Coordinates of C-alpha atoms in Angstrom, one line a residue:
M1 CA 99.5 73.9 123.0
K2 CA 98.6 75.2 119.9
E3 CA 95.5 74.1 119.9
L4 CA 95.0 75.8 123.4
F5 CA 96.1 79.0 121.9
K6 CA 93.5 78.9 119.2
K7 CA 91.0 78.2 121.6
W8 CA 92.0 80.9 123.9
N9 CA 91.9 83.6 120.9
R10 CA 88.6 82.4 119.6
L11 CA 87.4 84.2 122.8
S12 CA 86.3 87.2 123.2
L13 CA 88.4 90.0 125.5
V14 CA 85.4 90.1 128.0
Q15 CA 85.4 86.3 128.1
Q16 CA 89.4 86.4 128.8
I17 CA 89.0 89.0 131.4
V18 CA 86.5 87.3 133.3
I19 CA 88.3 83.8 133.3
G20 CA 91.3 86.0 134.4
L21 CA 89.3 87.0 137.3
I22 CA 87.9 83.8 138.0
I23 CA 91.4 82.1 138.2
G24 CA 92.5 85.4 140.4
I25 CA 90.1 84.8 143.0
V26 CA 90.6 80.9 143.2
L27 CA 94.3 81.5 143.4
A28 CA 93.8 84.3 146.0
L29 CA 91.5 82.0 148.2
T30 CA 93.6 78.6 148.3
A31 CA 97.5 79.8 148.1
P32 CA 97.6 83.7 148.8
D33 CA 101.5 83.0 150.3
K34 CA 102.9 80.9 148.0
L35 CA 101.8 82.4 144.8
S36 CA 102.4 86.4 145.8
G37 CA 104.5 87.0 142.6
I38 CA 101.4 87.0 140.8
T39 CA 100.6 91.0 141.5
I40 CA 103.5 91.7 139.2
F41 CA 100.9 91.0 136.2
G42 CA 98.4 93.6 137.8
D43 CA 100.9 96.2 138.6
L44 CA 102.8 95.7 135.1
F45 CA 99.2 95.9 133.2
V46 CA 98.1 99.1 134.9
G47 CA 101.4 100.3 134.8
A48 CA 101.7 99.9 131.1
L49 CA 98.0 101.7 130.8
K50 CA 99.2 105.0 132.8
A51 CA 102.2 105.3 130.8
V52 CA 100.9 105.1 127.2
A53 CA 97.7 106.9 127.9
P54 CA 99.2 110.5 128.3
V55 CA 101.3 110.0 124.9
L56 CA 97.8 108.8 123.6
V57 CA 95.8 111.5 124.4
F58 CA 98.8 113.9 123.6
F59 CA 98.9 112.6 119.8
L60 CA 95.3 111.6 119.3
V61 CA 94.0 115.3 120.5
M62 CA 96.2 117.0 118.7
S63 CA 96.3 115.2 115.4
A64 CA 92.3 115.2 115.1
I65 CA 92.5 119.2 115.9
S66 CA 95.0 119.9 113.3
Q67 CA 92.6 117.8 110.8
H68 CA 89.9 119.3 112.3
K69 CA 87.5 120.9 109.3
T70 CA 85.7 124.3 109.9
G71 CA 82.5 124.3 110.7
Q72 CA 82.6 120.0 111.6
K73 CA 80.6 119.8 114.6
T74 CA 82.3 118.0 117.9
N75 CA 79.3 117.7 120.2
M76 CA 81.6 118.9 123.2
K77 CA 78.9 121.3 124.1
R78 CA 76.3 118.6 124.7
I79 CA 78.8 116.4 126.3
L80 CA 80.0 118.8 128.8
V81 CA 76.1 119.2 129.9
L82 CA 75.7 115.5 130.2
Y83 CA 79.1 115.0 132.4
L84 CA 77.8 117.9 134.9
L85 CA 74.3 117.0 134.6
G86 CA 75.1 112.9 135.7
T87 CA 77.8 114.1 138.5
F88 CA 75.1 116.3 140.4
L89 CA 72.2 113.9 139.8
A90 CA 74.5 111.1 140.8
G91 CA 75.3 113.5 144.5
T92 CA 71.6 114.1 144.6
I93 CA 70.5 110.4 144.3
A94 CA 73.4 109.8 147.0
V95 CA 71.8 112.4 149.3
V96 CA 68.4 110.8 148.9
V97 CA 69.5 107.2 149.7
S98 CA 71.5 108.6 152.9
F99 CA 68.2 109.6 154.1
I100 CA 66.5 106.5 153.0
F101 CA 69.1 104.5 154.5
P102 CA 71.4 106.1 157.1
T103 CA 74.5 104.7 157.9
Q104 CA 76.6 104.8 160.9
L105 CA 80.3 104.2 161.0
A106 CA 83.0 102.7 163.3
L107 CA 85.2 105.4 162.6
A108 CA 88.9 104.0 161.9
E109 CA 92.3 105.5 162.0
G110 CA 92.9 108.9 159.4
A111 CA 95.5 108.0 156.6
S112 CA 98.3 110.1 158.3
D113 CA 100.3 110.6 155.0
V114 CA 97.7 112.3 153.1
A115 CA 97.0 115.9 152.5
P116 CA 93.3 116.6 151.8
P117 CA 92.3 120.0 150.3
E118 CA 91.6 122.6 152.8
G119 CA 88.5 124.1 151.0
I120 CA 86.7 124.4 147.5
A121 CA 88.7 127.6 146.4
E122 CA 91.9 125.2 146.6
V123 CA 90.1 122.5 144.5
L124 CA 89.4 125.1 141.4
R125 CA 92.7 126.7 142.0
T126 CA 94.3 123.6 140.9
L127 CA 92.3 122.5 138.2
V128 CA 93.1 126.3 136.8
F129 CA 96.5 125.8 137.3
N130 CA 96.5 122.3 136.0
V131 CA 95.6 124.3 132.4
V132 CA 98.6 126.1 132.6
S133 CA 101.5 123.2 133.8
N134 CA 104.3 122.8 131.7
P135 CA 103.4 120.2 128.7
I136 CA 106.6 118.0 130.0
N137 CA 105.6 118.1 133.5
A138 CA 101.6 117.6 132.5
L139 CA 102.7 114.2 130.3
L140 CA 105.0 113.2 133.3
N141 CA 102.6 113.8 136.1
A142 CA 99.7 112.2 134.0
N143 CA 98.0 115.5 134.3
Y144 CA 95.0 115.4 131.6
I145 CA 93.8 118.9 131.4
G146 CA 97.6 120.4 131.1
I147 CA 97.5 117.3 128.5
L148 CA 94.5 118.5 126.7
T149 CA 95.2 122.0 126.9
W150 CA 98.4 121.9 125.0
A151 CA 97.2 118.9 122.3
I152 CA 94.5 121.7 121.6
L153 CA 96.3 124.8 121.2
L154 CA 99.1 122.8 119.2
G155 CA 96.2 121.1 117.2
I156 CA 95.3 124.6 116.5
A157 CA 98.1 126.0 115.5
L158 CA 99.2 122.9 112.9
R159 CA 96.0 123.3 111.2
H160 CA 97.7 125.6 108.5
A161 CA 100.4 123.0 108.5
S162 CA 101.7 121.1 105.4
E163 CA 99.8 117.9 104.6
N164 CA 102.6 116.0 105.2
T165 CA 102.9 117.1 108.7
K166 CA 99.4 116.1 109.3
N167 CA 99.9 112.7 107.8
F168 CA 102.9 112.5 110.5
L169 CA 100.9 113.1 113.5
S170 CA 98.2 111.0 112.0
D171 CA 100.7 108.2 111.6
I172 CA 102.0 108.5 115.5
S173 CA 98.5 108.5 116.8
E174 CA 97.8 105.6 115.2
A175 CA 101.3 103.9 115.9
V176 CA 100.7 104.7 119.8
S177 CA 96.7 103.2 119.3
Q178 CA 98.4 100.1 118.0
V179 CA 100.6 100.1 121.2
V180 CA 97.5 100.3 123.2
R181 CA 95.7 97.8 121.8
W182 CA 98.8 95.4 122.7
V183 CA 98.5 96.1 125.5
I184 CA 95.1 95.7 126.2
R185 CA 95.7 92.1 124.6
F186 CA 97.3 91.5 128.3
A187 CA 93.9 93.0 130.4
P188 CA 93.0 88.8 131.4
L189 CA 96.7 88.5 133.3
G190 CA 96.6 92.3 134.7
V191 CA 92.9 91.6 136.1
M192 CA 94.1 87.7 137.3
G193 CA 97.1 89.6 139.4
L194 CA 95.1 92.9 140.7
V195 CA 91.7 90.5 141.8
F196 CA 94.5 88.6 143.7
N197 CA 96.2 91.1 145.1
S198 CA 93.1 92.7 146.5
I199 CA 91.8 89.5 147.9
A200 CA 95.3 88.5 149.3
T201 CA 96.2 91.9 150.8
S202 CA 92.5 93.0 152.3
G203 CA 90.6 89.7 152.3
L204 CA 87.0 89.3 152.5
S205 CA 86.5 89.2 156.4
T206 CA 87.6 92.7 157.2
L207 CA 85.0 94.0 154.8
L208 CA 82.0 92.2 156.4
D209 CA 82.7 94.8 159.5
Y210 CA 81.7 97.4 156.8
G211 CA 78.7 95.5 155.1
K212 CA 75.9 98.5 155.2
L213 CA 78.0 101.1 154.2
I214 CA 79.6 99.0 151.3
L215 CA 75.7 97.9 150.1
V216 CA 74.9 101.9 150.4
L217 CA 77.5 103.0 148.2
V218 CA 77.2 100.0 146.1
G219 CA 73.5 100.1 145.8
T220 CA 73.4 103.6 145.0
M221 CA 76.5 103.6 142.0
L222 CA 74.1 100.5 140.8
F223 CA 71.0 102.5 140.8
D224 CA 72.6 105.4 139.2
A225 CA 74.3 103.2 136.1
L226 CA 71.3 101.2 135.8
V227 CA 68.6 103.4 136.2
I228 CA 69.4 107.9 136.2
N229 CA 72.1 107.4 133.4
P230 CA 69.8 105.2 131.3
I231 CA 67.4 108.1 131.7
I232 CA 69.7 110.8 130.8
V233 CA 70.4 108.5 127.4
Y234 CA 67.3 107.9 126.7
F235 CA 65.9 111.8 127.0
N236 CA 69.1 112.3 124.4
T237 CA 68.6 109.3 121.9
K238 CA 65.0 108.8 122.2
E239 CA 65.9 104.8 122.2
N240 CA 66.0 101.9 124.4
P241 CA 69.2 102.9 126.0
Y242 CA 70.0 99.4 128.0
P243 CA 71.8 97.9 124.8
L244 CA 74.6 100.9 125.3
V245 CA 74.6 101.1 129.1
L246 CA 75.1 97.4 129.3
K247 CA 77.9 97.4 126.7
C248 CA 79.9 100.3 128.2
L249 CA 79.6 98.4 131.8
K250 CA 80.9 95.3 130.0
D251 CA 83.6 96.6 127.8
S252 CA 84.8 99.6 129.6
G253 CA 83.4 99.2 133.4
I254 CA 85.1 95.8 134.0
T255 CA 88.8 96.9 133.3
A256 CA 87.8 100.5 135.1
F257 CA 86.8 98.2 137.9
F258 CA 90.2 96.3 138.4
T259 CA 92.4 98.7 137.4
R260 CA 90.7 101.5 139.8
S261 CA 92.0 104.4 137.8
S262 CA 89.8 106.6 135.2
A263 CA 93.2 107.4 134.0
A264 CA 94.8 104.4 133.5
N265 CA 91.1 103.4 131.7
I266 CA 91.4 106.0 129.1
P267 CA 93.1 104.0 126.4
V268 CA 90.3 101.0 127.1
N269 CA 87.8 103.8 126.6
M270 CA 89.1 105.4 123.2
R271 CA 89.1 101.5 121.9
L272 CA 85.8 101.2 122.7
C273 CA 84.6 104.1 121.3
D274 CA 86.4 103.3 118.2
E275 CA 84.4 100.0 118.0
L276 CA 80.9 101.9 118.6
G277 CA 82.4 104.1 115.4
L278 CA 81.9 107.4 117.4
D279 CA 83.3 110.6 116.1
K280 CA 87.1 110.4 116.7
D281 CA 87.2 114.3 116.9
T282 CA 85.1 114.2 119.7
Y283 CA 85.9 111.1 121.5
S284 CA 89.7 112.0 121.5
I285 CA 88.7 115.0 123.6
S286 CA 85.8 113.9 125.7
I287 CA 87.4 110.8 127.1
P288 CA 90.7 112.2 128.4
L289 CA 87.7 115.1 129.7
G290 CA 85.9 112.9 131.4
A291 CA 88.6 111.0 133.3
T292 CA 89.1 114.3 135.0
I293 CA 85.4 116.3 135.1
N294 CA 82.6 113.2 134.9
M295 CA 82.5 111.8 138.3
G296 CA 79.3 110.8 139.4
G297 CA 80.8 107.8 141.2
A298 CA 83.1 110.1 143.3
A299 CA 80.1 112.0 144.0
I300 CA 77.9 109.5 145.5
T301 CA 81.4 108.6 147.8
I302 CA 81.4 112.1 148.8
S303 CA 78.0 112.4 149.7
I304 CA 77.3 109.1 151.2
L305 CA 80.3 109.0 153.7
T306 CA 80.0 112.6 154.7
L307 CA 76.2 112.0 155.7
A308 CA 77.5 108.7 157.6
A309 CA 79.9 110.6 159.4
A310 CA 76.9 113.4 160.4
H311 CA 74.3 110.5 161.4
T312 CA 77.6 108.8 163.5
L313 CA 78.2 112.1 165.4
G314 CA 74.6 113.1 165.9
I315 CA 74.6 116.1 163.3
A316 CA 70.7 116.8 162.4
V317 CA 71.2 117.5 158.3
D318 CA 68.3 119.9 157.0
I319 CA 66.8 120.0 153.4
P320 CA 68.8 123.4 152.2
T321 CA 72.2 122.0 153.6
A322 CA 71.5 118.7 152.1
I323 CA 70.9 120.8 148.5
I324 CA 74.4 122.7 149.1
L325 CA 76.2 119.1 149.6
C326 CA 74.7 118.1 146.3
V327 CA 76.7 121.2 144.8
L328 CA 79.6 120.8 146.6
S329 CA 79.5 117.4 146.2
A330 CA 79.5 117.7 142.4
I331 CA 81.9 120.3 142.0
S332 CA 84.4 118.4 144.4
A333 CA 84.0 115.6 142.4
C334 CA 84.9 117.2 139.4
G335 CA 88.8 117.9 141.4
A336 CA 89.2 114.3 142.3
S337 CA 92.1 112.8 140.6
G338 CA 91.7 109.8 137.9
V339 CA 93.5 107.7 140.2
A340 CA 92.6 105.3 143.1
G341 CA 91.6 106.6 146.4
G342 CA 91.4 110.1 144.5
S343 CA 87.5 111.1 145.9
L344 CA 88.4 110.2 149.4
L345 CA 90.8 113.1 150.0
L346 CA 87.5 115.6 149.1
I347 CA 85.6 114.2 152.2
P348 CA 86.7 116.7 155.0
L349 CA 86.0 119.1 152.6
A350 CA 82.3 118.1 152.7
C351 CA 82.7 117.3 156.3
S352 CA 83.3 120.8 156.9
L353 CA 80.0 121.8 156.0
F354 CA 78.8 120.3 159.1
G355 CA 81.5 121.7 161.1
I356 CA 82.7 118.2 161.5
P357 CA 86.6 118.7 162.4
N358 CA 89.3 117.9 160.4
D359 CA 90.7 114.5 162.8
L360 CA 87.2 113.1 162.7
A361 CA 86.8 113.7 159.0
M362 CA 90.5 111.8 158.5
Q363 CA 89.0 108.8 160.2
V364 CA 86.1 108.5 157.8
V365 CA 88.7 109.1 155.2
G366 CA 90.5 105.7 157.1
V367 CA 87.1 104.0 156.9
G368 CA 87.3 105.0 152.9
F369 CA 90.6 103.5 152.2
I370 CA 89.0 100.2 154.1
V371 CA 86.1 99.4 151.8
G372 CA 88.1 101.1 149.1
V373 CA 88.6 97.4 147.3
I374 CA 85.1 97.6 147.0
Q375 CA 84.1 101.2 146.5
D376 CA 87.0 102.6 144.5
S377 CA 86.3 99.9 142.3
C378 CA 82.9 100.4 141.6
E379 CA 83.0 104.3 141.8
T380 CA 85.8 103.9 138.9
A381 CA 83.7 101.5 137.1
L382 CA 80.6 103.8 137.3
N383 CA 83.0 106.7 136.1
S384 CA 84.9 105.4 133.3
S385 CA 82.0 103.5 131.7
T386 CA 79.6 106.7 132.1
D387 CA 82.4 108.4 129.6
V388 CA 81.7 106.7 126.7
L389 CA 77.6 106.3 127.3
F390 CA 77.6 110.0 127.5
T391 CA 79.9 110.5 124.5
A392 CA 78.1 108.1 122.8
A393 CA 74.9 109.6 123.8
A394 CA 75.6 113.0 122.5
D395 CA 76.9 111.3 119.3
M396 CA 73.7 109.2 118.3
A397 CA 71.7 112.4 119.3
E398 CA 73.5 114.4 116.4
K399 CA 73.2 111.9 113.8
K400 CA 69.4 111.6 114.6
K401 CA 69.3 115.4 114.4
R402 CA 71.0 115.1 111.2
K403 CA 68.5 112.4 109.8

């Protein structure tokens, strides 16, 4: 047994996750009923990540800001531009793909227990009010906009604190980071439980009915991840972007695929940024911010499902309306919550652009939940890996500029 553990520990985390993935698939296909208790590993893993992420962000950002030196650059302006550009281009590509490969839906029953926002004003209002949320509520509800706001304000206020206070904050953030590393070591077991649950509950046959829609969604996300994002990175770094792109997809995208939550993947992304040697003052802010506003995958989901609904109902879509949809999907995506299925609730908002009534739009949301085991997993993998990708691209561009 000792030798087995030694061999296991010699494997990289990604190799361990792949083994957990394979075991989960095999068990789900062979004994889904007898081994249903395995799902607890997935629930515990995601629960632990979600629990530690708000505390990690709060102390890490506060510590970084308090020790920030005057004149020290953080590249946040460049990263924000990359986030917004990436989200807009993702929505645009989705619209183009929807015209090339028009998809029709077999509408499903809407999700009756969810309430979509009534308009873009409500989405923006929610974002603004999240900024001034009570700090305790922000931590309890994983409101990362509120957590970031309070952490930055307290960090600025503590810039003139004693060195002992700053060292204490640094020690706390390092201790929380160590807890994160411990949690991530259980990723193989967590992935095994998550993939077992997905296959055992949803089954593969249900997804075949929506095969074309899934292919369009996943194909567009892959095109964005492997073509559009590398082009954006290249124009910033003037280097071959694919080593960085593939590393981000491998080390961040795989865990995000199974956790299906950008918020839960924040600790994984923080660890990857540290491994890449990125500026801690920058990534401690850009990663949790990206989990809220960098939503290229969400923009793709909103655009494709909205246009699929329009094609199904025989609604003609002209170029000006399509352009408005690109902008609307990008803005709406920034309001998508960092939890599984967050983007689906914004589909009725986009459908209203074409005069599609809310009851039909909610049937489209129902379709989204059916294909969500694939769609939402790929969407989160794209969103979360891109947070690290754009942060790294901005950091590399700044280092080139200094040389």
